[in-house]
Amino acid sequence: MQEVKRSDMNEISSHLEKIKELYNMPFLDLVFQAHTIHRQHFNPHYIELASLLSIKTGGCPEDCAYCPQSAHFKTNLKKEALMDLEAVITEAKRAQERGAKRFCMGAAWRNPSTKDFPKVLEMIKAVKLLGLEACVTLGRLDASQSEALKEAGLDYYNHNLDTSPSYYQKIISTRSYQDRLDTLEKLRESQIKVCCGGIIGMGESQEDRKMLIAQLASLPTHPESVPINHLIPIAGTPLEKTSPLEPFEFIRTIAVTRIMMPKSVVRLSAGRTNMSEEMQAFCFMAGANSIFLGDKLLTTPNPERDQDMELLCKLGMKSHPNLALEKC
Ligand code: SF4
């Protein structure tokens, strides 16, 4: 097991005890508790919409076993260099017109290079000028990069813990768990909001899922945004033959996440194309209150916008806190 800073261990253990009790609750009692807590902190009819664009695709030196963008695996993915500023602005405007509140930009890097980093800073400034919230995911950061992102106006940085520290070793060998915690610490020092969650259904045990939530809940400040992804197995990656998680177990994980981090926005992220509308509705009931909008999440499929709007409409939910419910 990779080493986690010792000062955090007591808190992680006490969170783990509570999480075990929650996972053992009857399913409906757990969802009821999660929904009650959700209503104490959020408008239960509002689902936040974010949009995610891959600004540099493929050829990543990291070996994340789930990822088609890793240079270690042979997938059908077409590599693409860093996008031009104008092209990014066009995509951001499109996302805004379609209802996105936040525009997230992801680059398949171990860390941003000296050459490309200034270009990303320009993209952040341009997104902010449109009136959108800006989020990026660029890999590992040093302190000066984190400060520069803050100065450019960045609102959120996405950097997931992915899974438990022990299962992590089966998923990634090129970047340590501690590296991830260190980057999260730098973001907090720069006062950038954190988007940090994980991927479940990668073949991990329930114990690993409990530990992932305990790790997230034990960060010095809860992430403002917690994406919970369901693995999309991609041909050519080591996880291509992984069986999907049982739907109730997925919903249970959303509910426990909501209870353990009551004020965080919980995003139902990758994997929604394989979920029924009923399952997504149950996830909203269990405390998920954000989704990605658009037919692609970096490089993996996502439901079409119209499908999502139709679902929100059927459920009597809305995509902006100040708007009326979606019209059917
Ligand atoms: S998940 Fe990110 S860091 Fe890992 S291989 Fe994919 S692009 Fe690279």
PDB file of N, CA, C and O in Angstrom, residues 1-62:
ATOM      1  N   MET A   1       0.847  -1.196   0.000  1.00  0.00           N
ATOM      2  CA  MET A   1       0.000   0.000   0.000  1.00  0.00           C
ATOM      3  C   MET A   1       0.883   1.246   0.000  1.00  0.00           C
ATOM      4  O   MET A   1       1.843   1.330   0.727  1.00  0.00           O
ATOM      5  N   GLN A   2       0.520   2.225  -0.844  1.00  0.00           N
ATOM      6  CA  GLN A   2       1.326   3.424  -0.894  1.00  0.00           C
ATOM      7  C   GLN A   2       1.129   4.229   0.380  1.00  0.00           C
ATOM      8  O   GLN A   2       0.074   4.207   0.982  1.00  0.00           O
ATOM      9  N   GLU A   3       2.186   4.947   0.738  1.00  0.00           N
ATOM     10  CA  GLU A   3       2.137   5.665   2.007  1.00  0.00           C
ATOM     11  C   GLU A   3       1.255   6.912   1.913  1.00  0.00           C
ATOM     12  O   GLU A   3       1.298   7.661   0.953  1.00  0.00           O
ATOM     13  N   VAL A   4       0.424   7.085   2.895  1.00  0.00           N
ATOM     14  CA  VAL A   4      -0.406   8.290   2.965  1.00  0.00           C
ATOM     15  C   VAL A   4       0.090   9.043   4.180  1.00  0.00           C
ATOM     16  O   VAL A   4       0.458   8.439   5.180  1.00  0.00           O
ATOM     17  N   LYS A   5       0.109  10.380   4.117  1.00  0.00           N
ATOM     18  CA  LYS A   5       0.641  11.167   5.228  1.00  0.00           C
ATOM     19  C   LYS A   5       0.031  10.710   6.547  1.00  0.00           C
ATOM     20  O   LYS A   5      -1.179  10.617   6.689  1.00  0.00           O
ATOM     21  N   ARG A   6       0.908  10.420   7.535  1.00  0.00           N
ATOM     22  CA  ARG A   6       0.489   9.796   8.785  1.00  0.00           C
ATOM     23  C   ARG A   6      -0.541  10.631   9.555  1.00  0.00           C
ATOM     24  O   ARG A   6      -1.471  10.102  10.134  1.00  0.00           O
ATOM     25  N   SER A   7      -0.401  11.952   9.480  1.00  0.00           N
ATOM     26  CA  SER A   7      -1.303  12.806  10.254  1.00  0.00           C
ATOM     27  C   SER A   7      -2.761  12.608   9.843  1.00  0.00           C
ATOM     28  O   SER A   7      -3.673  12.912  10.584  1.00  0.00           O
ATOM     29  N   ASP A   8      -2.980  12.073   8.645  1.00  0.00           N
ATOM     30  CA  ASP A   8      -4.353  11.914   8.174  1.00  0.00           C
ATOM     31  C   ASP A   8      -4.955  10.577   8.606  1.00  0.00           C
ATOM     32  O   ASP A   8      -6.151  10.376   8.458  1.00  0.00           O
ATOM     33  N   MET A   9      -4.133   9.665   9.096  1.00  0.00           N
ATOM     34  CA  MET A   9      -4.593   8.284   9.268  1.00  0.00           C
ATOM     35  C   MET A   9      -5.718   8.132  10.287  1.00  0.00           C
ATOM     36  O   MET A   9      -6.645   7.357  10.088  1.00  0.00           O
ATOM     37  N   ASN A  10      -5.666   8.896  11.406  1.00  0.00           N
ATOM     38  CA  ASN A  10      -6.730   8.770  12.407  1.00  0.00           C
ATOM     39  C   ASN A  10      -8.069   9.196  11.840  1.00  0.00           C
ATOM     40  O   ASN A  10      -9.095   8.555  12.069  1.00  0.00           O
ATOM     41  N   GLU A  11      -8.020  10.281  11.101  1.00  0.00           N
ATOM     42  CA  GLU A  11      -9.264  10.788  10.523  1.00  0.00           C
ATOM     43  C   GLU A  11      -9.800   9.798   9.486  1.00  0.00           C
ATOM     44  O   GLU A  11     -11.009   9.524   9.437  1.00  0.00           O
ATOM     45  N   ILE A  12      -8.910   9.249   8.686  1.00  0.00           N
ATOM     46  CA  ILE A  12      -9.350   8.282   7.674  1.00  0.00           C
ATOM     47  C   ILE A  12     -10.000   7.081   8.361  1.00  0.00           C
ATOM     48  O   ILE A  12     -11.071   6.623   7.949  1.00  0.00           O
ATOM     49  N   SER A  13      -9.383   6.588   9.451  1.00  0.00           N
ATOM     50  CA  SER A  13      -9.946   5.411  10.150  1.00  0.00           C
ATOM     51  C   SER A  13     -11.325   5.723  10.713  1.00  0.00           C
ATOM     52  O   SER A  13     -12.239   4.901  10.615  1.00  0.00           O
ATOM     53  N   SER A  14     -11.476   6.923  11.298  1.00  0.00           N
ATOM     54  CA  SER A  14     -12.791   7.196  11.881  1.00  0.00           C
ATOM     55  C   SER A  14     -13.848   7.374  10.787  1.00  0.00           C
ATOM     56  O   SER A  14     -14.979   6.918  10.919  1.00  0.00           O
ATOM     57  N   HIS A  15     -13.469   7.979   9.673  1.00  0.00           N
ATOM     58  CA  HIS A  15     -14.417   8.077   8.555  1.00  0.00           C
ATOM     59  C   HIS A  15     -14.773   6.697   8.020  1.00  0.00           C
ATOM     60  O   HIS A  15     -15.926   6.413   7.680  1.00  0.00           O
ATOM     61  N   LEU A  16     -13.774   5.845   7.979  1.00  0.00           N
ATOM     62  CA  LEU A  16     -13.996   4.491   7.443  1.00  0.00           C
ATOM     63  C   LEU A  16     -15.036   3.725   8.271  1.00  0.00           C
ATOM     64  O   LEU A  16     -15.888   3.025   7.735  1.00  0.00           O
ATOM     65  N   GLU A  17     -14.989   3.913   9.578  1.00  0.00           N
ATOM     66  CA  GLU A  17     -15.970   3.248  10.456  1.00  0.00           C
ATOM     67  C   GLU A  17     -17.386   3.689  10.098  1.00  0.00           C
ATOM     68  O   GLU A  17     -18.302   2.885   9.960  1.00  0.00           O
ATOM     69  N   LYS A  18     -17.532   4.996   9.947  1.00  0.00           N
ATOM     70  CA  LYS A  18     -18.872   5.525   9.620  1.00  0.00           C
ATOM     71  C   LYS A  18     -19.317   5.024   8.236  1.00  0.00           C
ATOM     72  O   LYS A  18     -20.481   4.638   8.036  1.00  0.00           O
ATOM     73  N   ILE A  19     -18.389   5.029   7.298  1.00  0.00           N
ATOM     74  CA  ILE A  19     -18.718   4.607   5.922  1.00  0.00           C
ATOM     75  C   ILE A  19     -19.147   3.141   5.899  1.00  0.00           C
ATOM     76  O   ILE A  19     -20.089   2.756   5.198  1.00  0.00           O
ATOM     77  N   LYS A  20     -18.489   2.314   6.710  1.00  0.00           N
ATOM     78  CA  LYS A  20     -18.867   0.883   6.770  1.00  0.00           C
ATOM     79  C   LYS A  20     -20.307   0.749   7.255  1.00  0.00           C
ATOM     80  O   LYS A  20     -21.085  -0.042   6.725  1.00  0.00           O
ATOM     81  N   GLU A  21     -20.659   1.526   8.278  1.00  0.00           N
ATOM     82  CA  GLU A  21     -22.045   1.468   8.793  1.00  0.00           C
ATOM     83  C   GLU A  21     -23.031   1.885   7.707  1.00  0.00           C
ATOM     84  O   GLU A  21     -24.090   1.282   7.548  1.00  0.00           O
ATOM     85  N   LEU A  22     -22.669   2.925   6.968  1.00  0.00           N
ATOM     86  CA  LEU A  22     -23.581   3.404   5.916  1.00  0.00           C
ATOM     87  C   LEU A  22     -23.776   2.338   4.835  1.00  0.00           C
ATOM     88  O   LEU A  22     -24.897   2.079   4.399  1.00  0.00           O
ATOM     89  N   TYR A  23     -22.688   1.732   4.395  1.00  0.00           N
ATOM     90  CA  TYR A  23     -22.805   0.694   3.353  1.00  0.00           C
ATOM     91  C   TYR A  23     -23.647  -0.490   3.825  1.00  0.00           C
ATOM     92  O   TYR A  23     -24.250  -1.188   3.025  1.00  0.00           O
ATOM     93  N   ASN A  24     -23.675  -0.725   5.150  1.00  0.00           N
ATOM     94  CA  ASN A  24     -24.445  -1.861   5.681  1.00  0.00           C
ATOM     95  C   ASN A  24     -25.925  -1.549   5.873  1.00  0.00           C
ATOM     96  O   ASN A  24     -26.706  -2.422   6.202  1.00  0.00           O
ATOM     97  N   MET A  25     -26.305  -0.277   5.692  1.00  0.00           N
ATOM     98  CA  MET A  25     -27.713   0.080   5.908  1.00  0.00           C
ATOM     99  C   MET A  25     -28.595  -0.521   4.821  1.00  0.00           C
ATOM    100  O   MET A  25     -28.149  -0.706   3.682  1.00  0.00           O
ATOM    101  N   PRO A  26     -29.881  -0.782   5.154  1.00  0.00           N
ATOM    102  CA  PRO A  26     -30.802  -1.169   4.077  1.00  0.00           C
ATOM    103  C   PRO A  26     -30.791  -0.081   2.992  1.00  0.00           C
ATOM    104  O   PRO A  26     -30.724   1.115   3.320  1.00  0.00           O
ATOM    105  N   PHE A  27     -30.848  -0.483   1.748  1.00  0.00           N
ATOM    106  CA  PHE A  27     -30.672   0.430   0.613  1.00  0.00           C
ATOM    107  C   PHE A  27     -31.573   1.672   0.709  1.00  0.00           C
ATOM    108  O   PHE A  27     -31.120   2.805   0.570  1.00  0.00           O
ATOM    109  N   LEU A  28     -32.867   1.448   0.943  1.00  0.00           N
ATOM    110  CA  LEU A  28     -33.789   2.594   0.935  1.00  0.00           C
ATOM    111  C   LEU A  28     -33.549   3.528   2.120  1.00  0.00           C
ATOM    112  O   LEU A  28     -33.723   4.742   2.008  1.00  0.00           O
ATOM    113  N   ASP A  29     -33.152   2.973   3.252  1.00  0.00           N
ATOM    114  CA  ASP A  29     -32.832   3.828   4.409  1.00  0.00           C
ATOM    115  C   ASP A  29     -31.628   4.707   4.077  1.00  0.00           C
ATOM    116  O   ASP A  29     -31.587   5.892   4.428  1.00  0.00           O
ATOM    117  N   LEU A  30     -30.647   4.112   3.402  1.00  0.00           N
ATOM    118  CA  LEU A  30     -29.440   4.867   3.037  1.00  0.00           C
ATOM    119  C   LEU A  30     -29.794   6.001   2.069  1.00  0.00           C
ATOM    120  O   LEU A  30     -29.378   7.152   2.259  1.00  0.00           O
ATOM    121  N   VAL A  31     -30.579   5.685   1.040  1.00  0.00           N
ATOM    122  CA  VAL A  31     -30.945   6.711   0.054  1.00  0.00           C
ATOM    123  C   VAL A  31     -31.785   7.798   0.723  1.00  0.00           C
ATOM    124  O   VAL A  31     -31.605   8.989   0.454  1.00  0.00           O
ATOM    125  N   PHE A  32     -32.672   7.403   1.629  1.00  0.00           N
ATOM    126  CA  PHE A  32     -33.501   8.385   2.342  1.00  0.00           C
ATOM    127  C   PHE A  32     -32.605   9.341   3.144  1.00  0.00           C
ATOM    128  O   PHE A  32     -32.778  10.555   3.108  1.00  0.00           O
ATOM    129  N   GLN A  33     -31.647   8.774   3.863  1.00  0.00           N
ATOM    130  CA  GLN A  33     -30.731   9.621   4.653  1.00  0.00           C
ATOM    131  C   GLN A  33     -29.940  10.571   3.747  1.00  0.00           C
ATOM    132  O   GLN A  33     -29.799  11.757   4.033  1.00  0.00           O
ATOM    133  N   ALA A  34     -29.437  10.012   2.648  1.00  0.00           N
ATOM    134  CA  ALA A  34     -28.642  10.844   1.722  1.00  0.00           C
ATOM    135  C   ALA A  34     -29.507  11.965   1.157  1.00  0.00           C
ATOM    136  O   ALA A  34     -29.079  13.116   1.063  1.00  0.00           O
ATOM    137  N   HIS A  35     -30.735  11.646   0.790  1.00  0.00           N
ATOM    138  CA  HIS A  35     -31.613  12.654   0.197  1.00  0.00           C
ATOM    139  C   HIS A  35     -31.988  13.730   1.220  1.00  0.00           C
ATOM    140  O   HIS A  35     -32.071  14.915   0.887  1.00  0.00           O
ATOM    141  N   THR A  36     -32.187  13.316   2.458  1.00  0.00           N
ATOM    142  CA  THR A  36     -32.520  14.279   3.521  1.00  0.00           C
ATOM    143  C   THR A  36     -31.365  15.265   3.693  1.00  0.00           C
ATOM    144  O   THR A  36     -31.562  16.486   3.765  1.00  0.00           O
ATOM    145  N   ILE A  37     -30.148  14.739   3.729  1.00  0.00           N
ATOM    146  CA  ILE A  37     -28.962  15.608   3.873  1.00  0.00           C
ATOM    147  C   ILE A  37     -28.824  16.505   2.642  1.00  0.00           C
ATOM    148  O   ILE A  37     -28.520  17.695   2.747  1.00  0.00           O
ATOM    149  N   HIS A  38     -29.064  15.912   1.480  1.00  0.00           N
ATOM    150  CA  HIS A  38     -28.979  16.675   0.229  1.00  0.00           C
ATOM    151  C   HIS A  38     -29.898  17.901   0.279  1.00  0.00           C
ATOM    152  O   HIS A  38     -29.508  19.016  -0.068  1.00  0.00           O
ATOM    153  N   ARG A  39     -31.128  17.699   0.739  1.00  0.00           N
ATOM    154  CA  ARG A  39     -32.114  18.793   0.800  1.00  0.00           C
ATOM    155  C   ARG A  39     -31.718  19.873   1.812  1.00  0.00           C
ATOM    156  O   ARG A  39     -32.163  21.012   1.694  1.00  0.00           O
ATOM    157  N   GLN A  40     -30.925  19.502   2.805  1.00  0.00           N
ATOM    158  CA  GLN A  40     -30.490  20.502   3.795  1.00  0.00           C
ATOM    159  C   GLN A  40     -29.488  21.492   3.188  1.00  0.00           C
ATOM    160  O   GLN A  40     -29.313  22.594   3.677  1.00  0.00           O
ATOM    161  N   HIS A  41     -28.801  21.069   2.127  1.00  0.00           N
ATOM    162  CA  HIS A  41     -27.728  21.901   1.580  1.00  0.00           C
ATOM    163  C   HIS A  41     -27.952  22.386   0.156  1.00  0.00           C
ATOM    164  O   HIS A  41     -27.268  23.292  -0.303  1.00  0.00           O
ATOM    165  N   PHE A  42     -28.853  21.720  -0.567  1.00  0.00           N
ATOM    166  CA  PHE A  42     -29.022  22.061  -1.989  1.00  0.00           C
ATOM    167  C   PHE A  42     -30.500  22.118  -2.364  1.00  0.00           C
ATOM    168  O   PHE A  42     -31.333  21.466  -1.727  1.00  0.00           O
ATOM    169  N   ASN A  43     -30.750  22.853  -3.449  1.00  0.00           N
ATOM    170  CA  ASN A  43     -32.072  22.822  -4.072  1.00  0.00           C
ATOM    171  C   ASN A  43     -32.207  21.445  -4.762  1.00  0.00           C
ATOM    172  O   ASN A  43     -31.462  21.159  -5.702  1.00  0.00           O
ATOM    173  N   PRO A  44     -33.135  20.603  -4.323  1.00  0.00           N
ATOM    174  CA  PRO A  44     -33.201  19.234  -4.871  1.00  0.00           C
ATOM    175  C   PRO A  44     -33.681  19.184  -6.313  1.00  0.00           C
ATOM    176  O   PRO A  44     -33.605  18.128  -6.950  1.00  0.00           O
ATOM    177  N   HIS A  45     -34.158  20.312  -6.845  1.00  0.00           N
ATOM    178  CA  HIS A  45     -34.651  20.308  -8.231  1.00  0.00           C
ATOM    179  C   HIS A  45     -33.598  20.771  -9.224  1.00  0.00           C
ATOM    180  O   HIS A  45     -33.833  20.774 -10.422  1.00  0.00           O
ATOM    181  N   TYR A  46     -32.443  21.199  -8.718  1.00  0.00           N
ATOM    182  CA  TYR A  46     -31.433  21.798  -9.594  1.00  0.00           C
ATOM    183  C   TYR A  46     -30.267  20.836  -9.862  1.00  0.00           C
ATOM    184  O   TYR A  46     -29.680  20.289  -8.933  1.00  0.00           O
ATOM    185  N   ILE A  47     -29.971  20.664 -11.138  1.00  0.00           N
ATOM    186  CA  ILE A  47     -28.810  19.865 -11.543  1.00  0.00           C
ATOM    187  C   ILE A  47     -27.831  20.791 -12.260  1.00  0.00           C
ATOM    188  O   ILE A  47     -28.191  21.438 -13.255  1.00  0.00           O
ATOM    189  N   GLU A  48     -26.621  20.866 -11.756  1.00  0.00           N
ATOM    190  CA  GLU A  48     -25.592  21.722 -12.374  1.00  0.00           C
ATOM    191  C   GLU A  48     -25.122  21.086 -13.691  1.00  0.00           C
ATOM    192  O   GLU A  48     -24.901  19.876 -13.740  1.00  0.00           O
ATOM    193  N   LEU A  49     -24.972  21.929 -14.701  1.00  0.00           N
ATOM    194  CA  LEU A  49     -24.486  21.414 -15.991  1.00  0.00           C
ATOM    195  C   LEU A  49     -23.077  21.941 -16.258  1.00  0.00           C
ATOM    196  O   LEU A  49     -22.848  23.148 -16.203  1.00  0.00           O
ATOM    197  N   ALA A  50     -22.170  21.031 -16.542  1.00  0.00           N
ATOM    198  CA  ALA A  50     -20.801  21.433 -16.897  1.00  0.00           C
ATOM    199  C   ALA A  50     -20.490  20.832 -18.267  1.00  0.00           C
ATOM    200  O   ALA A  50     -21.191  19.928 -18.733  1.00  0.00           O
ATOM    201  N   SER A  51     -19.478  21.373 -18.904  1.00  0.00           N
ATOM    202  CA  SER A  51     -19.100  20.851 -20.214  1.00  0.00           C
ATOM    203  C   SER A  51     -17.605  20.559 -20.193  1.00  0.00           C
ATOM    204  O   SER A  51     -16.845  21.282 -19.550  1.00  0.00           O
ATOM    205  N   LEU A  52     -17.213  19.500 -20.856  1.00  0.00           N
ATOM    206  CA  LEU A  52     -15.807  19.071 -20.788  1.00  0.00           C
ATOM    207  C   LEU A  52     -15.230  18.924 -22.190  1.00  0.00           C
ATOM    208  O   LEU A  52     -15.785  18.216 -23.028  1.00  0.00           O
ATOM    209  N   LEU A  53     -14.108  19.586 -22.426  1.00  0.00           N
ATOM    210  CA  LEU A  53     -13.470  19.542 -23.746  1.00  0.00           C
ATOM    211  C   LEU A  53     -12.034  19.025 -23.607  1.00  0.00           C
ATOM    212  O   LEU A  53     -11.296  19.478 -22.726  1.00  0.00           O
ATOM    213  N   SER A  54     -11.658  18.118 -24.498  1.00  0.00           N
ATOM    214  CA  SER A  54     -10.261  17.678 -24.521  1.00  0.00           C
ATOM    215  C   SER A  54      -9.477  18.668 -25.366  1.00  0.00           C
ATOM    216  O   SER A  54      -9.677  18.756 -26.579  1.00  0.00           O
ATOM    217  N   ILE A  55      -8.587  19.424 -24.731  1.00  0.00           N
ATOM    218  CA  ILE A  55      -7.832  20.442 -25.488  1.00  0.00           C
ATOM    219  C   ILE A  55      -6.515  19.879 -26.023  1.00  0.00           C
ATOM    220  O   ILE A  55      -5.879  20.467 -26.875  1.00  0.00           O
ATOM    221  N   LYS A  56      -6.096  18.736 -25.506  1.00  0.00           N
ATOM    222  CA  LYS A  56      -4.917  18.043 -26.046  1.00  0.00           C
ATOM    223  C   LYS A  56      -5.164  16.555 -25.820  1.00  0.00           C
ATOM    224  O   LYS A  56      -5.332  16.116 -24.679  1.00  0.00           O
ATOM    225  N   THR A  57      -5.198  15.801 -26.890  1.00  0.00           N
ATOM    226  CA  THR A  57      -5.701  14.431 -26.799  1.00  0.00           C
ATOM    227  C   THR A  57      -4.616  13.376 -27.064  1.00  0.00           C
ATOM    228  O   THR A  57      -3.885  13.475 -28.051  1.00  0.00           O
ATOM    229  N   GLY A  58      -4.571  12.379 -26.199  1.00  0.00           N
ATOM    230  CA  GLY A  58      -3.730  11.193 -26.423  1.00  0.00           C
ATOM    231  C   GLY A  58      -2.249  11.419 -26.171  1.00  0.00           C
ATOM    232  O   GLY A  58      -1.795  12.516 -25.856  1.00  0.00           O
ATOM    233  N   GLY A  59      -1.498  10.301 -26.270  1.00  0.00           N
ATOM    234  CA  GLY A  59      -0.031  10.361 -26.131  1.00  0.00           C
ATOM    235  C   GLY A  59       0.427  10.674 -24.723  1.00  0.00           C
ATOM    236  O   GLY A  59       1.543  11.168 -24.513  1.00  0.00           O
ATOM    237  N   CYS A  60      -0.413  10.375 -23.719  1.00  0.00           N
ATOM    238  CA  CYS A  60      -0.043  10.714 -22.336  1.00  0.00           C
ATOM    239  C   CYS A  60       0.986   9.709 -21.792  1.00  0.00           C
ATOM    240  O   CYS A  60       0.822   8.505 -21.963  1.00  0.00           O
ATOM    241  N   PRO A  61       2.042  10.195 -21.138  1.00  0.00           N
ATOM    242  CA  PRO A  61       3.072   9.279 -20.619  1.00  0.00           C
ATOM    243  C   PRO A  61       2.621   8.441 -19.408  1.00  0.00           C
ATOM    244  O   PRO A  61       3.301   7.489 -19.031  1.00  0.00           O
ATOM    245  N   GLU A  62       1.490   8.810 -18.789  1.00  0.00           N
ATOM    246  CA  GLU A  62       1.019   8.042 -17.625  1.00  0.00           C
ATOM    247  C   GLU A  62       0.361   6.739 -18.100  1.00  0.00           C
ATOM    248  O   GLU A  62      -0.038   6.629 -19.265  1.00  0.00           O
TER     249      GLU A  62
END
